[in-house]
Coordinates of C-alpha atoms and ligand atoms in Angstrom, one line a residue:
M1443 CA 0.7 -0.2 -0.1
K1444 CA 1.9 3.2 -0.9
L1445 CA 0.2 5.8 1.7
I1446 CA 1.4 9.8 1.2
F1447 CA 3.5 11.4 4.3
A1448 CA 2.7 15.3 3.7
T1449 CA 5.7 16.1 5.1
H1450 CA 8.9 18.1 4.3
N1451 CA 10.5 16.9 7.6
A1452 CA 12.6 14.3 6.4
H1453 CA 13.4 13.1 10.3
K1454 CA 9.6 12.9 10.8
V1455 CA 9.0 10.6 7.7
E1456 CA 12.3 8.4 9.1
E1457 CA 11.3 7.5 12.4
L1458 CA 8.0 6.6 10.8
N1459 CA 9.7 4.9 8.5
Q1460 CA 10.8 2.2 11.7
L1461 CA 7.2 2.4 12.7
L1462 CA 5.6 1.0 9.6
P1463 CA 5.7 -2.4 8.3
D1464 CA 7.9 -3.2 4.9
S1465 CA 4.0 -3.6 3.2
I1466 CA 3.4 0.2 3.7
A1467 CA 5.5 2.5 2.2
L1468 CA 5.6 5.8 2.9
L1469 CA 6.1 8.6 0.5
S1470 CA 7.0 11.9 0.9
L1471 CA 6.4 15.6 -0.4
T1472 CA 9.5 15.5 -1.6
D1473 CA 9.5 12.4 -3.1
I1474 CA 5.5 12.9 -4.6
G1475 CA 7.3 16.1 -6.2
C1476 CA 5.8 18.3 -4.0
N1477 CA 8.5 21.3 -3.5
Q1478 CA 5.6 24.1 -2.2
E1479 CA 5.8 24.4 1.4
I1480 CA 2.1 24.1 2.7
K1481 CA 1.5 27.3 5.0
E1482 CA 0.3 26.6 8.6
T1483 CA -1.7 28.6 9.0
G1484 CA -3.5 27.1 11.7
T1485 CA -3.3 28.2 15.3
T1486 CA -4.0 24.7 17.0
L1487 CA -2.2 21.5 16.2
E1488 CA -5.2 20.1 15.0
E1489 CA -5.9 22.8 11.8
N1490 CA -2.3 22.9 10.7
A1491 CA -2.1 19.2 10.6
K1492 CA -5.3 19.2 8.4
I1493 CA -4.4 21.8 6.4
K1494 CA -1.7 19.8 5.6
A1495 CA -3.8 16.9 4.6
D1496 CA -6.6 18.4 2.9
F1497 CA -3.8 19.9 0.1
I1498 CA -3.0 17.1 -0.7
R1499 CA -6.1 15.0 -0.5
Q1500 CA -6.8 18.2 -3.1
K1501 CA -4.2 17.9 -5.2
Y1502 CA -3.4 15.0 -5.5
G1503 CA -6.5 12.4 -4.9
L1504 CA -5.2 9.4 -2.6
D1505 CA -4.6 8.7 0.8
C1506 CA -3.0 10.6 2.8
F1507 CA -1.6 12.2 6.2
A1508 CA -0.3 14.8 7.7
D1509 CA 1.7 16.0 11.2
D1510 CA 1.4 18.6 13.8
S1511 CA 3.7 18.2 16.7
G1512 CA 5.1 20.1 19.5
L1513 CA 7.0 20.8 22.3
E1514 CA 3.6 22.4 25.1
I1515 CA 6.0 23.5 28.7
E1516 CA 3.8 24.2 30.5
A1517 CA 5.5 26.8 33.5
L1518 CA 5.0 28.8 29.6
S1519 CA 1.2 28.0 29.1
G1520 CA 1.4 26.0 26.7
A1521 CA 4.1 27.5 24.1
P1522 CA 6.2 27.1 22.2
G1523 CA 3.0 24.2 20.8
V1524 CA 2.4 25.2 17.4
Y1525 CA 5.5 27.7 16.8
S1526 CA 7.5 25.1 17.5
A1527 CA 8.9 25.0 13.9
R1528 CA 9.6 28.4 14.3
Y1529 CA 9.8 29.5 17.6
A1530 CA 13.0 32.5 17.1
G1531 CA 11.4 33.3 14.1
D1532 CA 10.6 32.4 10.5
Q1533 CA 14.2 31.0 9.5
K1534 CA 12.8 27.8 11.7
N1535 CA 16.4 27.6 13.3
N1536 CA 16.9 25.3 15.8
E1537 CA 19.8 26.1 17.9
A1538 CA 17.7 29.4 18.3
N1539 CA 14.5 28.2 19.4
I1540 CA 15.9 26.1 22.1
K1541 CA 18.5 28.7 23.5
K1542 CA 14.9 31.2 23.1
V1543 CA 12.4 28.1 25.8
W1544 CA 16.1 28.3 27.9
G1545 CA 15.7 32.8 28.1
E1546 CA 11.0 32.1 28.2
L1547 CA 12.4 29.9 31.3
M1548 CA 15.4 31.4 33.8
G1549 CA 14.1 31.7 36.8
V1550 CA 11.3 29.5 36.3
K1551 CA 11.1 26.5 38.3
N1552 CA 8.9 24.1 36.6
T1553 CA 10.4 22.2 33.7
K1554 CA 7.7 20.6 32.7
A1555 CA 6.6 19.5 29.1
W1556 CA 5.6 17.3 27.2
F1557 CA 5.7 16.5 22.3
R1558 CA 1.8 15.8 21.4
T1559 CA 1.4 15.4 18.3
V1560 CA -1.6 15.3 15.4
F1561 CA -1.7 13.3 13.0
H1562 CA -5.1 14.4 10.2
V1563 CA -5.4 10.7 7.8
H1564 CA -7.7 10.9 4.6
F1565 CA -7.7 7.1 4.4
E1566 CA -10.2 5.4 1.7
N1567 CA -12.9 9.1 1.3
K1568 CA -12.6 8.4 5.4
E1569 CA -11.3 11.3 8.1
Y1570 CA -9.5 10.5 10.8
I1571 CA -7.7 13.2 14.1
L1572 CA -5.3 10.3 15.7
K1573 CA -3.1 12.3 18.6
G1574 CA -0.2 11.4 20.5
Q1575 CA 1.9 12.7 23.7
V1576 CA 4.5 12.5 25.7
E1577 CA 5.6 13.4 29.3
G1578 CA 8.5 14.8 30.6
S1579 CA 10.7 17.8 31.0
I1580 CA 12.5 20.7 30.2
I1581 CA 16.9 20.8 31.1
F1582 CA 19.8 24.1 30.2
E1583 CA 22.3 22.0 28.6
K1584 CA 21.9 20.6 25.4
R1585 CA 22.2 16.1 25.2
G1586 CA 22.9 14.0 22.6
N1587 CA 22.9 13.5 19.5
G1588 CA 20.0 11.3 17.9
G1589 CA 17.1 12.7 17.2
F1590 CA 15.7 16.2 15.5
G1591 CA 14.7 20.0 16.8
Y1592 CA 13.4 20.1 20.9
D1593 CA 15.0 16.6 21.2
P1594 CA 18.7 17.0 23.7
I1595 CA 17.3 18.5 25.9
F1596 CA 14.0 17.3 27.1
V1597 CA 14.2 14.1 29.0
P1598 CA 11.2 12.2 29.5
K1599 CA 9.4 11.2 32.0
G1600 CA 10.6 8.1 34.4
Y1601 CA 14.2 8.6 32.1
D1602 CA 17.0 10.9 32.7
K1603 CA 18.8 11.0 30.0
T1604 CA 16.7 13.1 26.5
F1605 CA 15.5 12.0 23.4
A1606 CA 18.5 12.5 22.0
E1607 CA 20.6 10.4 23.9
L1608 CA 18.2 7.6 24.0
G1609 CA 17.5 7.2 20.3
K1610 CA 14.8 6.1 18.3
E1611 CA 14.7 2.3 20.7
V1612 CA 13.0 4.5 22.9
K1613 CA 11.7 7.1 21.7
N1614 CA 9.6 4.6 19.1
K1615 CA 8.1 3.6 22.0
I1616 CA 7.2 5.8 24.1
G1617 CA 7.4 8.8 21.6
H1618 CA 4.6 11.5 20.6
R1619 CA 4.6 10.0 17.0
A1620 CA 5.1 7.2 18.0
L1621 CA 1.8 6.8 19.6
A1622 CA 0.1 8.2 17.3
T1623 CA 1.8 6.0 14.9
Q1624 CA 0.2 2.9 16.5
S1625 CA -3.4 4.5 16.0
L1626 CA -2.5 4.3 12.2
L1627 CA -1.4 1.2 11.6
K1628 CA -4.9 0.3 13.2
I1629 CA -7.2 2.1 10.9
L1630 CA -4.9 1.6 8.4
S1631 CA -4.6 -3.0 8.6
T1632 CA -8.5 -3.0 9.3
Q1633 CA -9.1 -1.6 6.0
Ligands
ITT689 P1 6.3 20.0 8.2 O1 5.6 20.7 8.2 O2 6.7 19.6 6.9 O3 5.1 18.1 8.9 P2 8.0 20.9 10.5 O4 9.2 20.2 10.1 O5 7.7 21.9 10.4 O6 7.8 20.6 9.3 P3 5.8 20.8 12.5 O7 4.8 22.3 11.4 O8 4.3 20.2 13.0 O9 6.2 20.3 11.6 O10 6.6 21.2 13.6 C1 6.9 20.6 14.6 C2 8.2 21.2 15.0 O11 8.1 20.7 16.3 C3 9.6 21.2 14.8 O12 10.1 21.0 13.4 C4 11.1 20.3 15.9 O13 11.0 21.8 16.2 C5 9.8 20.0 16.8 N1 9.2 19.1 17.3 C6 8.6 18.1 16.8 N2 8.4 16.3 17.1 C7 9.4 16.3 17.2 C8 9.9 15.5 17.4 O14 9.5 14.1 18.1 N3 11.2 16.0 18.6 C9 12.3 17.1 18.2 N4 11.5 17.8 18.3 C10 10.0 17.8 17.6

């Protein structure tokens, strides 16, 4: 089965490919030659996931899904949240995003945070909204080389290492995207 993953983020594609069986061929936007940036004008993860998935469904008429995800920090009222990729500006600079998080949390004791992901799925003329979330806390140094984005500063609950240190084995089990992918697999395999 071929399924389009409406993303330009190669890390997300890599994660999903590790979680899906070989019988599902995941095609990214790059794979289908769609180099256009889909404007994420929504104010929630749910809205942006829908915008990305609907765009591809309307343009190509194919089964597809999109992920919108972000880091939500309790003491910052859920920021950076839906703006995680562009927290420090439109250039989507990861270093700058992390520095901005540290700046905003300066002097704050509560470091509780969670990653949240929303998948919007178009499959066989039905739509599905799937979610995944993993709780943890923010640390004030970068640790580890795995993962992407905010992984080097995020320690999942029950662990003493960051997602970037723990690597794909752990993230593929307890990560927000892994949890949403389990729900996706159920949908794909029940059809
Ligand atoms: P697409 O819209 O093309 O899918 P994107 O990177 O712009 O790619 P989002 O709009 O969903 O994706 O932004 C999500 C941002 O949240 C991402 O760039 C990271 O900064 C952060 N993020 C999401 N999932 C993450 C994860 O598993 N680990 C670390 N950071 C993550």
